[in-house]
Coordinates of C-alpha atoms and ligand atoms in Angstrom, one line a residue:
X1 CA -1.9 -21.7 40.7
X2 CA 2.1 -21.7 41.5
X3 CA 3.7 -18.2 41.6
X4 CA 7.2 -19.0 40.1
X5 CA 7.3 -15.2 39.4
X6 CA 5.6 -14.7 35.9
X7 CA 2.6 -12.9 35.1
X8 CA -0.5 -14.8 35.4
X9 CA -1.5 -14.0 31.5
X10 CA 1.6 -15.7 30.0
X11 CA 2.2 -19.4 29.4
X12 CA 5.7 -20.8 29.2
X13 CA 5.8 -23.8 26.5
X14 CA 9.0 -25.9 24.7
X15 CA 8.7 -26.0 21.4
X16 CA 11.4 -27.8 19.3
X17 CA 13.5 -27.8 22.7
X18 CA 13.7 -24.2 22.8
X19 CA 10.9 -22.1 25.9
X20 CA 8.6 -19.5 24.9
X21 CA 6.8 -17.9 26.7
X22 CA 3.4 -16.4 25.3
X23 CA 0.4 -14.3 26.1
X24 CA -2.7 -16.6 26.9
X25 CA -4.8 -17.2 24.1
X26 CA -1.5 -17.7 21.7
X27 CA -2.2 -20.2 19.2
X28 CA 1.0 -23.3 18.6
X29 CA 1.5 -21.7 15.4
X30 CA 1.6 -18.2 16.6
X31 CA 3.7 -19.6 19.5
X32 CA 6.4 -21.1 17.1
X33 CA 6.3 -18.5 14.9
X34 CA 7.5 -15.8 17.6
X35 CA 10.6 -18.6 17.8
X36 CA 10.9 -18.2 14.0
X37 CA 9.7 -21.6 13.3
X38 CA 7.4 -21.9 10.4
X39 CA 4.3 -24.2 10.8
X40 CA 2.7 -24.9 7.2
X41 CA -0.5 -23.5 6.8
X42 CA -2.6 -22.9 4.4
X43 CA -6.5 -22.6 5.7
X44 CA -5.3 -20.1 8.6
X45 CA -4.9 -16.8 7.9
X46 CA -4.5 -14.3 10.9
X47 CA -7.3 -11.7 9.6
X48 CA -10.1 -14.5 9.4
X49 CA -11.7 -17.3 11.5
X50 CA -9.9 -20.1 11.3
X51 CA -11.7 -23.9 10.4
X52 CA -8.7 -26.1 10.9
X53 CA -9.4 -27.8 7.9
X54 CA -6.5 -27.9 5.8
X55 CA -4.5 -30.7 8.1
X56 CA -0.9 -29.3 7.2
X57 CA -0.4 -27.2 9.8
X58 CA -0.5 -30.4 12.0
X59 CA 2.2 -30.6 15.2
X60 CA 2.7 -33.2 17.8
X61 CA 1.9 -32.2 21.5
X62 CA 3.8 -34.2 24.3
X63 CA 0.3 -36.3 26.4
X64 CA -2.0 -35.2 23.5
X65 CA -3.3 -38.8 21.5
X66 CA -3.0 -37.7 18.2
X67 CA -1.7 -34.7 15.9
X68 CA -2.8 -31.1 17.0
X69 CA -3.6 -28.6 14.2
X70 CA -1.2 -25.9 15.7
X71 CA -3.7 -23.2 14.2
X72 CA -6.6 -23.5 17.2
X73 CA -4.6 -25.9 19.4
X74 CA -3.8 -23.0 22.0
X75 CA -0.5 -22.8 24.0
X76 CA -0.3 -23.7 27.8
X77 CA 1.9 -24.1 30.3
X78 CA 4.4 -27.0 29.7
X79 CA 3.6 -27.7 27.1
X80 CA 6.5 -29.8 24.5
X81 CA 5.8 -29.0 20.8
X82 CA 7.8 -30.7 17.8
X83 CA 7.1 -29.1 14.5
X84 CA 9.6 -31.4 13.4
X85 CA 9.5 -35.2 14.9
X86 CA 8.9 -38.0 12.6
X87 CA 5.1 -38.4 12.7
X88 CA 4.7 -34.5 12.2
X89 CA 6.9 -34.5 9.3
X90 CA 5.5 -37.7 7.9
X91 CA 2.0 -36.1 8.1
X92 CA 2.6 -32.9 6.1
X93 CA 4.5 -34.9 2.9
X94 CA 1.4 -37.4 3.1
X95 CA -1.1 -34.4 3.0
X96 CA 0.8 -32.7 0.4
X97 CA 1.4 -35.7 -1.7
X98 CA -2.8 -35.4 -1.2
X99 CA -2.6 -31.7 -2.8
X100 CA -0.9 -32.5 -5.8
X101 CA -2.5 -35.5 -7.0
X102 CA -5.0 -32.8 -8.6
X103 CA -3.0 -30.0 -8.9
X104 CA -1.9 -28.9 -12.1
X105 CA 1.9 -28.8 -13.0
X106 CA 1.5 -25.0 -13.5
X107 CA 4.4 -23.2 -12.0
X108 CA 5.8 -22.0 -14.8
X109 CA 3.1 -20.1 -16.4
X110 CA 1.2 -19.4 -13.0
X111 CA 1.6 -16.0 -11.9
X112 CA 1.2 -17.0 -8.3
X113 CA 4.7 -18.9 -8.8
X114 CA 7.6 -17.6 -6.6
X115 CA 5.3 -16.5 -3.9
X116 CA 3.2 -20.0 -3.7
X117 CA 2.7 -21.5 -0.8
X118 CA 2.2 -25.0 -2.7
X119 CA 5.2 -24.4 -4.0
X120 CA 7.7 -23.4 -1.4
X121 CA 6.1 -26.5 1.0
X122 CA 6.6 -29.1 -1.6
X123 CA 10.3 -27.7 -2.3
X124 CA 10.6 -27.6 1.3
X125 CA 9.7 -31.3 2.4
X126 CA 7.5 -32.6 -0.2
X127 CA 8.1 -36.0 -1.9
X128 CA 10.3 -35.9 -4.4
X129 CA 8.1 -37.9 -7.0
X130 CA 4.7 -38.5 -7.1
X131 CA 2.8 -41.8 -6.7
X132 CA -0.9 -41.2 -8.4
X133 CA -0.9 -43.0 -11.5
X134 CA -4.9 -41.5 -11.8
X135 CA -6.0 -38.8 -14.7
X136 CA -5.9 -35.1 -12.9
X137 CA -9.5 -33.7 -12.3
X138 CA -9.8 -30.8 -14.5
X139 CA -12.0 -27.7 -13.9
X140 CA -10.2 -25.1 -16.0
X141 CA -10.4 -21.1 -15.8
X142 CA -13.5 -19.4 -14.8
X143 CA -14.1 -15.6 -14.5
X144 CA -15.2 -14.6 -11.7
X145 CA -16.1 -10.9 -12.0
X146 CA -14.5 -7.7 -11.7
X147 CA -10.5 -8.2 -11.5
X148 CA -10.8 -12.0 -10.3
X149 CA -9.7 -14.9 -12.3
X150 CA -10.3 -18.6 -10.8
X151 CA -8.1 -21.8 -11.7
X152 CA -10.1 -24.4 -9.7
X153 CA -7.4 -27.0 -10.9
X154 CA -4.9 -24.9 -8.9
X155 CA -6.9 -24.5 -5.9
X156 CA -6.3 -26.5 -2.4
X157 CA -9.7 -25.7 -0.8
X158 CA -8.4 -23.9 1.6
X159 CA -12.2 -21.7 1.8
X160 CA -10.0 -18.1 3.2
X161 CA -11.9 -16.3 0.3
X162 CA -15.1 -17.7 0.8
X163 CA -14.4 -16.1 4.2
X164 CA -13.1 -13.3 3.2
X165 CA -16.2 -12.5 1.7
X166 CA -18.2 -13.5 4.2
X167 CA -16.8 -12.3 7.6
X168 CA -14.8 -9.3 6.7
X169 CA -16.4 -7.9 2.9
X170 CA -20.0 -9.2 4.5
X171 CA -20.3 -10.0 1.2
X172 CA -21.1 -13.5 0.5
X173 CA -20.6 -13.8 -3.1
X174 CA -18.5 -16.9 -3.0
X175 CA -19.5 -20.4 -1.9
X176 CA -17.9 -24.3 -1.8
X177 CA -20.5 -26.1 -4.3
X178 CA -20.1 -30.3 -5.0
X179 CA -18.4 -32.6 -3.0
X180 CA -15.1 -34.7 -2.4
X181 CA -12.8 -34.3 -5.3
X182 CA -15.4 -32.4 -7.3
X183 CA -15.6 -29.7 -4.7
X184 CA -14.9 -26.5 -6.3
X185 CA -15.3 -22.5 -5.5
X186 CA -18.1 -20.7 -6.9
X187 CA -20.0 -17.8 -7.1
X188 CA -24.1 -17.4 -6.3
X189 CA -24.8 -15.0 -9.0
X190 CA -24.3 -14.8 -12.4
X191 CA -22.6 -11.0 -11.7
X192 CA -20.1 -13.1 -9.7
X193 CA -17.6 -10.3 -7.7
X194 CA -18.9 -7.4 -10.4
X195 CA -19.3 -4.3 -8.1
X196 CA -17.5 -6.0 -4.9
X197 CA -15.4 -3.3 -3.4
X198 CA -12.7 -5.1 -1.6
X199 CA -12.9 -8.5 -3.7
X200 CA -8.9 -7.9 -4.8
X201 CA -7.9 -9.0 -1.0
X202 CA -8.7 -12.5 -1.8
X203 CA -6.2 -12.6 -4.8
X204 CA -3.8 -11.7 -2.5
X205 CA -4.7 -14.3 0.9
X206 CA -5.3 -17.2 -1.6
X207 CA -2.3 -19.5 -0.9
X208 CA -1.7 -20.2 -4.2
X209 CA -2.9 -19.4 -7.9
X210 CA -6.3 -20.5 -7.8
X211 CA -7.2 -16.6 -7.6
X212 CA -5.0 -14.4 -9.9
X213 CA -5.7 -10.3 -10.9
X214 CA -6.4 -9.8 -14.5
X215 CA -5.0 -6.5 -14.3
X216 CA -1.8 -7.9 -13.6
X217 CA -2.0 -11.2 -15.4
X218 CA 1.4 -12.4 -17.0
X219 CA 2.9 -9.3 -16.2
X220 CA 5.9 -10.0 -14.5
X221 CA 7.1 -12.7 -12.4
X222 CA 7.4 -12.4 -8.7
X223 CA 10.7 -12.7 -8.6
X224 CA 11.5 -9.4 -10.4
X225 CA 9.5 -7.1 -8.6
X226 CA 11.3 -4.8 -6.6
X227 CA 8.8 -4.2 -3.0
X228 CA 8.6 -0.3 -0.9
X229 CA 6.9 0.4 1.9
X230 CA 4.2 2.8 0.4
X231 CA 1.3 4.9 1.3
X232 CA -2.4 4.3 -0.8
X233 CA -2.3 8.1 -2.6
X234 CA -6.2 6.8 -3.3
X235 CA -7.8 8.6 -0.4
X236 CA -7.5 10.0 3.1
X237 CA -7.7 7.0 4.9
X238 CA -3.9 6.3 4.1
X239 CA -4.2 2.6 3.7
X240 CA -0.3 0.9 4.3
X241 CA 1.2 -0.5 0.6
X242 CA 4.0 -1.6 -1.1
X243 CA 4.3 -0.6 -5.0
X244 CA 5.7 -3.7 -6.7
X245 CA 7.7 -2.2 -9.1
X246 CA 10.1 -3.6 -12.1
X247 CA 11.7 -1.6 -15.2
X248 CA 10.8 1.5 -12.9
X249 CA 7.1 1.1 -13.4
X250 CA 4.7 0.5 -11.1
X251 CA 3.2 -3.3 -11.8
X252 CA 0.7 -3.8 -9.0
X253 CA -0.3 -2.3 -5.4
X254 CA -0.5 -4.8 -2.3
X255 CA -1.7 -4.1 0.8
X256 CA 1.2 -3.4 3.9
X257 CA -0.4 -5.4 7.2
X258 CA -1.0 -1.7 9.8
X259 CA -3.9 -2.7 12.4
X260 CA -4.2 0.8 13.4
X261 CA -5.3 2.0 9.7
X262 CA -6.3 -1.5 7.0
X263 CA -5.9 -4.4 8.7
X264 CA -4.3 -7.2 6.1
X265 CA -6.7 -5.4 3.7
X266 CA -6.8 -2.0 0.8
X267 CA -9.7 -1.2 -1.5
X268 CA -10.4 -2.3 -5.1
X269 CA -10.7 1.7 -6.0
X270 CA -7.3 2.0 -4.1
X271 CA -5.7 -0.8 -5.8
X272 CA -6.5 0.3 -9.1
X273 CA -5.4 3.7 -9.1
X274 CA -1.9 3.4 -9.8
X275 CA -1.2 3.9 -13.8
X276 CA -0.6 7.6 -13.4
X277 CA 2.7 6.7 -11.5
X278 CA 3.7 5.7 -14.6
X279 CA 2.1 8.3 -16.8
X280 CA 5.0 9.4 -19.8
X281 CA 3.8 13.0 -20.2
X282 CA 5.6 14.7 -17.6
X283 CA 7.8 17.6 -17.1
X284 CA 11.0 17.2 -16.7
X285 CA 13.7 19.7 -17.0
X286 CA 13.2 23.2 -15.7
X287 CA 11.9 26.0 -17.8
X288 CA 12.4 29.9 -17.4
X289 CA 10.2 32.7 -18.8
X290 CA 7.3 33.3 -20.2
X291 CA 4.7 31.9 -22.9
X292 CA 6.8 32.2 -26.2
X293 CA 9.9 33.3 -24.3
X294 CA 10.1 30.1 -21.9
X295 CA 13.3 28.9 -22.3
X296 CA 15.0 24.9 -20.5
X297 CA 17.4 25.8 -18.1
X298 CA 19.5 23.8 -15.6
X299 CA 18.4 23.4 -11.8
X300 CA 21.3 25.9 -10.6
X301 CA 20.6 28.3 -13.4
X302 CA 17.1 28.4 -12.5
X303 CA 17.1 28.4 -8.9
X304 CA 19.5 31.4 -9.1
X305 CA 17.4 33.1 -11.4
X306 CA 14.5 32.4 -8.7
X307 CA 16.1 33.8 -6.1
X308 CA 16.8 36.6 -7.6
X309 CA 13.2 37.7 -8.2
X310 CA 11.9 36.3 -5.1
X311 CA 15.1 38.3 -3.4
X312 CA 13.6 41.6 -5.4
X313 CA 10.1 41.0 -4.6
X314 CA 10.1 41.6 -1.2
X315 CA 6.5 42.4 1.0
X316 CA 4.6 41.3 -2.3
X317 CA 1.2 39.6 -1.8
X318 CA 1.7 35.7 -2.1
X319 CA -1.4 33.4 -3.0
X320 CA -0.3 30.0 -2.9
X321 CA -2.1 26.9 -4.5
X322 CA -1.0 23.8 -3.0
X323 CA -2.2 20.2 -3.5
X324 CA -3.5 17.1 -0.7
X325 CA -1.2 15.0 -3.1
X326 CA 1.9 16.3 -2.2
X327 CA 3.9 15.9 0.9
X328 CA 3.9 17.3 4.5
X329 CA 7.5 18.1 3.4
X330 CA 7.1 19.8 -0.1
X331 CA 3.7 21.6 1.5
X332 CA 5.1 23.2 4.6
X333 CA 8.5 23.8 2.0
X334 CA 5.4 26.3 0.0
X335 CA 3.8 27.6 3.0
X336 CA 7.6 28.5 4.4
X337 CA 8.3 29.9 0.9
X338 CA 6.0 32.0 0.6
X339 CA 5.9 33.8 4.5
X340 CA 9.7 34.5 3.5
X341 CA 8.7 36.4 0.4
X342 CA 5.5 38.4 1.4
X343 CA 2.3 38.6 3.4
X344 CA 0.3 35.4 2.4
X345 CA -3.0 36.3 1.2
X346 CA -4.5 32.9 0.5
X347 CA -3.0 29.5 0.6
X348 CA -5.4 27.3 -0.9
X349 CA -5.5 23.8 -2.1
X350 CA -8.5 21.7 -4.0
X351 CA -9.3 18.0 -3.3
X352 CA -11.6 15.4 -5.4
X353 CA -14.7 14.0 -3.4
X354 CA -16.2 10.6 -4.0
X355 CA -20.3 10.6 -3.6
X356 CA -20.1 8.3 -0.4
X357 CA -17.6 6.5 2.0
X358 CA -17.1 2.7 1.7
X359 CA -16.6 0.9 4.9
X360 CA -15.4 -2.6 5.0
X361 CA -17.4 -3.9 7.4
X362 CA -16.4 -6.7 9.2
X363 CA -12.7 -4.3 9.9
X364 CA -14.4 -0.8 10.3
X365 CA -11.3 0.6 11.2
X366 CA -10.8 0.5 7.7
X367 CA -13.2 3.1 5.0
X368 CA -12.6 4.2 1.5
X369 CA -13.1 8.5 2.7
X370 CA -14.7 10.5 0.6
X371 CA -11.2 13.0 0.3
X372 CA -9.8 11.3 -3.0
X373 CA -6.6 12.1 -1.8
X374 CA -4.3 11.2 0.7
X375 CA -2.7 14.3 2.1
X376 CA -6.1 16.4 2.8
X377 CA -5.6 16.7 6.6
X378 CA -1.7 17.6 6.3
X379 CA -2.6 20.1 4.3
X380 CA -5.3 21.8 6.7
X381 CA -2.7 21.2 9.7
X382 CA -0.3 23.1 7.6
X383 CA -2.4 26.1 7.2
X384 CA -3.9 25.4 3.5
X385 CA -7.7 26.0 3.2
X386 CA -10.2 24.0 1.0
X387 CA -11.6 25.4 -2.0
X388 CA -13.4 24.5 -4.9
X389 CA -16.2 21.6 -5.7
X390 CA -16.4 18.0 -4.7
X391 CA -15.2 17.2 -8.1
X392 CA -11.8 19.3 -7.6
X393 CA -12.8 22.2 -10.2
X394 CA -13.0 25.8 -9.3
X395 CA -12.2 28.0 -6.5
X396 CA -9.5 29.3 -7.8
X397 CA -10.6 32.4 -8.5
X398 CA -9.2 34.5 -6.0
X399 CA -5.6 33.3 -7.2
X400 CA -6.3 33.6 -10.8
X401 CA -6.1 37.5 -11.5
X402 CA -3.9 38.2 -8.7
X403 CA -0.9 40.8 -9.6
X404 CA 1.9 40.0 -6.7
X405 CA 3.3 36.3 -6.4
X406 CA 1.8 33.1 -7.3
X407 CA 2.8 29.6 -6.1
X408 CA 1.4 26.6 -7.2
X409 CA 2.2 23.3 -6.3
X410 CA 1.1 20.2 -7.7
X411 CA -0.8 19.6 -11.1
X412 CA -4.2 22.0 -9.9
X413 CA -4.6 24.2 -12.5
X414 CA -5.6 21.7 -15.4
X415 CA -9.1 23.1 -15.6
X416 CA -8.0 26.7 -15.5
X417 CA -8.1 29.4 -18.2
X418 CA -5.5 30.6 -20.2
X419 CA -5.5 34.1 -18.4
X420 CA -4.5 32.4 -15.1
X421 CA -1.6 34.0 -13.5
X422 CA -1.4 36.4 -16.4
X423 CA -1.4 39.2 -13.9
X424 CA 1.3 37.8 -11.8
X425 CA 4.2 40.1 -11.1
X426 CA 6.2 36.7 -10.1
X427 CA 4.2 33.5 -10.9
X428 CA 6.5 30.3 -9.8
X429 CA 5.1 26.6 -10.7
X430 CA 6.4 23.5 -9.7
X431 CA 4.5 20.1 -10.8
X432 CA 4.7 17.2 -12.9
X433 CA 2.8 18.0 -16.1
X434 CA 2.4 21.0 -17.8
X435 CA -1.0 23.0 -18.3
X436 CA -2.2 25.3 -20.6
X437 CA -2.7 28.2 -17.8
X438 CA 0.9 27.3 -16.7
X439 CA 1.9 28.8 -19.9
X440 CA 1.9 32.4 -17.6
X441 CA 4.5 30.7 -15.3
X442 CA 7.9 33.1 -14.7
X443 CA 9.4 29.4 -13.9
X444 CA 7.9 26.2 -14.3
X445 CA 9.8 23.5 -12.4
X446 CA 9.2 19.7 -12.5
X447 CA 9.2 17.7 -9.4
X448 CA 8.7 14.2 -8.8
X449 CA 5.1 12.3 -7.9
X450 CA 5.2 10.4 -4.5
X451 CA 6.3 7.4 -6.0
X452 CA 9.3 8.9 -6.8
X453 CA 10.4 10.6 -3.3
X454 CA 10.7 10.0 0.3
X455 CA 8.2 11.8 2.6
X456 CA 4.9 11.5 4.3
X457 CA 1.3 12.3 4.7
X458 CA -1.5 12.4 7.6
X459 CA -4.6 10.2 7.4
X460 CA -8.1 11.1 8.6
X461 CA -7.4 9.2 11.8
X462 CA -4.2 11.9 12.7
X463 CA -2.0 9.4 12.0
X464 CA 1.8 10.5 9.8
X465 CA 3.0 7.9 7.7
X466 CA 6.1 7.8 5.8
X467 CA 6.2 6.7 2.0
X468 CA 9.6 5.5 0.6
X469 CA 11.0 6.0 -3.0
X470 CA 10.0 3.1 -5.2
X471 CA 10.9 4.3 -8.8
X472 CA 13.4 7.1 -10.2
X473 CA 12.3 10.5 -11.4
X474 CA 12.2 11.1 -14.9
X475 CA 14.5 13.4 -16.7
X476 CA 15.8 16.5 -14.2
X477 CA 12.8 16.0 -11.8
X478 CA 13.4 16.7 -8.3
X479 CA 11.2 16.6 -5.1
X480 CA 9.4 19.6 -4.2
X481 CA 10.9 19.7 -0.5
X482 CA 14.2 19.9 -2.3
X483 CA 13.4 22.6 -4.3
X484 CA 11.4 24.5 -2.0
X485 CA 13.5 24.0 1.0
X486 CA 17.0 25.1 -1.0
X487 CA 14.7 28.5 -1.4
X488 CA 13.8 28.8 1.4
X489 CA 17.4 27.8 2.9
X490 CA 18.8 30.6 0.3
X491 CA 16.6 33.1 1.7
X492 CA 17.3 32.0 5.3
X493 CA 20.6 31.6 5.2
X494 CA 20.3 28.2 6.8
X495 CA 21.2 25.7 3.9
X496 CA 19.2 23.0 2.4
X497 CA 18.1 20.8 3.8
X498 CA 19.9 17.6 3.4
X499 CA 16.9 15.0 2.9
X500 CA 13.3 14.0 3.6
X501 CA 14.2 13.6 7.2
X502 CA 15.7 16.9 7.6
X503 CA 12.7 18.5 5.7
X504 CA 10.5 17.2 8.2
X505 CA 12.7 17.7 11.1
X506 CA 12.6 21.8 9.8
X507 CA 8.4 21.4 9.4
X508 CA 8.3 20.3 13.2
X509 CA 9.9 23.0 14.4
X510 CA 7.9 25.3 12.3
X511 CA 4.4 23.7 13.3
X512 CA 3.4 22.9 16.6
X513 CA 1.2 19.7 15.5
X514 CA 4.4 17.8 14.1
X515 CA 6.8 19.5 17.4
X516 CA 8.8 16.6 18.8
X517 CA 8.2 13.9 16.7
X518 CA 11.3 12.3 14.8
X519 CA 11.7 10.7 10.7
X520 CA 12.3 7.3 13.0
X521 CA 9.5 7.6 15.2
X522 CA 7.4 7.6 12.7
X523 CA 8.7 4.1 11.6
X524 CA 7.3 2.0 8.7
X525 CA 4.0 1.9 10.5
X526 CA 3.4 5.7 11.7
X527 CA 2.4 7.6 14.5
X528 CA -0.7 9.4 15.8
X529 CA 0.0 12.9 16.1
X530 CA -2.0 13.4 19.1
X531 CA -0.1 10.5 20.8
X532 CA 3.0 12.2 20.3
X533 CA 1.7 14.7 22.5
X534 CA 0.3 13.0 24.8
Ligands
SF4_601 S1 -9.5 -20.2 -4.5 FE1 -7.6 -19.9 -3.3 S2 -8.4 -18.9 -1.4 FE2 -10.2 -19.8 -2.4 S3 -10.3 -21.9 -1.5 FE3 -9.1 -22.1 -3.4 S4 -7.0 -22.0 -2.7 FE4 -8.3 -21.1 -1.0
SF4_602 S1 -9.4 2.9 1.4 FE1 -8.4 4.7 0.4 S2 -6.3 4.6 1.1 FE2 -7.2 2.5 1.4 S3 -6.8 1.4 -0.5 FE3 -8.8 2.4 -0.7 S4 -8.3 4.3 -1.8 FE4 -6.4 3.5 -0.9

């Protein structure tokens, strides 16, 4: 083999006149991608095998007899690629002219429309008009089970959710039955995808609106949603989102591609669990005193007032109640809050369990945890200590009829009695919905969900992810890092601090497991923790 220099594992190839040079093993399409040339494609998708069966993503190769499907034709070493000559061009409008001579005339009442891959390929270089003269095949709209829809008339037979199911659910629920023009997607049982766990991923790999959610059927077009990089608040695995989000409410949860934590892939439980983002009931000014004597106030009046008492209340015992839903930020913010006041006595938080795990088996990386929540390991490395039952009730005990300071963060004390905190000598609680037992609070402060602040979480792999701010608070609500921190910063003397970066910036300092890791380290994808002290 000629030494010219480069490393033995890399091929150099031309593709559309301009050299690339690519690992071994790099597939054409991959190849021209890296160039930022996009091959049509609709069989291939980069999580599953791949049949070479959908003949669009067809290129010519210099030498080569006929047209290579650029999705298993693998690059080599001098290779010349056109995406673009003649015949290659030729061949994609004749096998798209093939698509649509079944194909419904949908778009405008498909909810796949505006992210369609038959439709951006056609308005791209299909034929203007078409040329079959013959009555579509119809099939019409079968329901397929669980959140799955199926418009056969709309499907190109591309097989990535038979697949899906069958090399990374290990599910086979879904099957090609007939053949030839007839051939249509099916299921084997009458239950169809009833009980599937991860059956929502192939609404979201099916090129175009064969497979559609019910859940979010004629909701919203694509083309309104607003898309941030997100964290799954589901469980502790952490799984990498985006909340699609229009008239600030949440409309639907899509998986965010992170190979270290879900694959292309999320959870149907995960996926589900997002109408509580937009609940109505929440708090959302601050309020000051107690039971019949609580009062609104503004943020400055409060906060004042706040420091004040916390000032006064110097060497009290703190019991603090946090909760795996809230941030690194806002729970080191508590923890800080409360070692500035008094001796910490307990600092507790409570976390729902599911019965089982629920791996996905063909990418194991990948399991829906048993912690129904996704911040349970920040909150241990930040010093909070699990109590209560798997199902989240109890163990609050030791907090409830204590007579020094009380924090609570989060919405925990929903099953809690009336006399909670009534002993308190300074009982502070900051969430977003009121509770009966917070009745007893000395200041009740609303502050915003997840969904509503920048910050981040740790999986059950280590791993810190950052969330971003996808809809605005309601009313006065503010995040809890921001409240915490200003008290903290009051009490200090060093300020407030200035944002979600800064919070975390003061929590790695403060806690060795976070030391020397950076807001833009962390990325859109996250870090492990151990790695950054490696
Ligand atoms: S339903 Fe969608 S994913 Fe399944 S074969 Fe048809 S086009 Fe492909
Ligand atoms: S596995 Fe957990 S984090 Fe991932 S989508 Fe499901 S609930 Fe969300």
């Amino acid at each position: 083999m000629p030494d010219n220099g480069r490393k033995a594992d890399t091929v150099t190839l031309t593709i559309d006149g301009r050299e690339v040079t690519v690992p071994k093993g790099t597939s054409l399409l991959h190849a021209a991608e890296g160039l930022g040339v996009e091959v049509p494609h609709y069989c291939y998708h980069p999580g599953l095998s791949a049949p070479a069966q959908c003949r669009i993503c067809l290129v010519e190769v210099e030498g080569a007899p006929k047209l290579q499907p650029s999705c298993v034709t693998m690059a080599e070493d001098g290779q010349v690629v056109h995406t673009e000559s003649p015949s290659a061009v030729r061949m994609r409008k004749g096998v798209l002219e093939f698509y649509l001579v079944n194909h419904p005339l949908d778009c405008p009442i498909c909810d796949m429309s505006g992210e369609c891959m038959l439709q951006d390929y056609v308005f791209e270089e299909g034929r203007e008009k078409g040329r079959s003269r013959e009555p579509k095949r119809v099939f019409g709209r079968d329901d397929f089970g669980g959140d799955v829809l199926f418009y056969g008339d709309r499907c190109v037979m591309c097989t990535r959710c038979v697949r899906f199911m069958d090399e990374v659910a290990r599910d086979p629920r879904l099957t090609v039955v007939e053949r030839g023009s007839r051939a249509v997607i099916d299921t084997f049982f009458e239950h169809g995808l009833e009980g599937a766990s991860y059956a929502g991923n192939i609404v979201d790999i099916c090129p175009v609106g064969a497979l559609v959610s019910k859940d979010f059927l004629h909701k919203a077009r694509a083309w309104d949603l607003d898309h941030t990089e997100s964290i799954c608040p589901g469980c502790s695995q952490g799984c990498n989102i985006e909340l699609h989000t229009r008239d600030n409410l949440v409309q639907r949860l899509k998986p965010r591609e992170n190979q270290e934590v879900n694959g292309h892939w999320m959870c149907d439980y995960g996926r589900a669990n997002y109408e509580w983002m937009n609940h109505p009931g929440r708090l959302e000014e601050p309020e000051v005193g107690r039971g019949n004597d609580r009062r609104p106030a503004d943020w400055q009046e409060a906060l004042a007032s706040l420091f004040q008492r916390l000032s006064d209340a110097g060497g009290a015992g703190v019991r603090i109640v946090g909760s795996p839903l809230a941030s690194n930020e806002a729970l080191a913010g508590l923890a800080a809050l409360g070692g500035e006041v008094g001796s910490i006595e307990a600092c507790v938080f409570r976390s729902p369990r599911a019965p089982d795990e629920d791996p996905l088996p063909g990418f194991p990386t990948l399991v829906r945890r048993r912690d129904l929540a996704p911040n349970v390991d920040g909150a241990g490395i930040l010093g909070f200590e699990r109590v209560g039952g798997d199902d989240a009730a109890g163990g609050l005990r030791e907090v409830a009829g204590h007579d020094g300071i009380i924090l609570v963060l989060g919405d925990e004390l929903r099953d809690q009695s009336e006399d909670f905190g009534a002993a308190a000598s300074l009982f502070v609680y900051l969430g977003t919905a009121d509770s009966p037992a917070a009745r007893n609070a000395d200041f009740v402060l609303p502050v915003t969900t997840f969904a509503e602040e920048e910050g981040s979480f740790v999986n059950v792999l280590g791993r810190v992810q950052r969330f971003r701010q996808g809809l605005q608070a309601p009313g006065y609500a503010r995040p809890a890092w921001l409240v915490l921190g200003a008290l903290v910063g009051a009490l200090r003397g060093d300020g407030t601090p200035a944002s979600a970066a800064d919070a975390f910036e003061r929590m790695a300092e403060a806690h060795a497991a976070f030391a020397g890791l950076t807001w833009e380290a962390i990325g859109t994808s996250g870090t492990r923790l151990e790695a950054a002290h490696a």
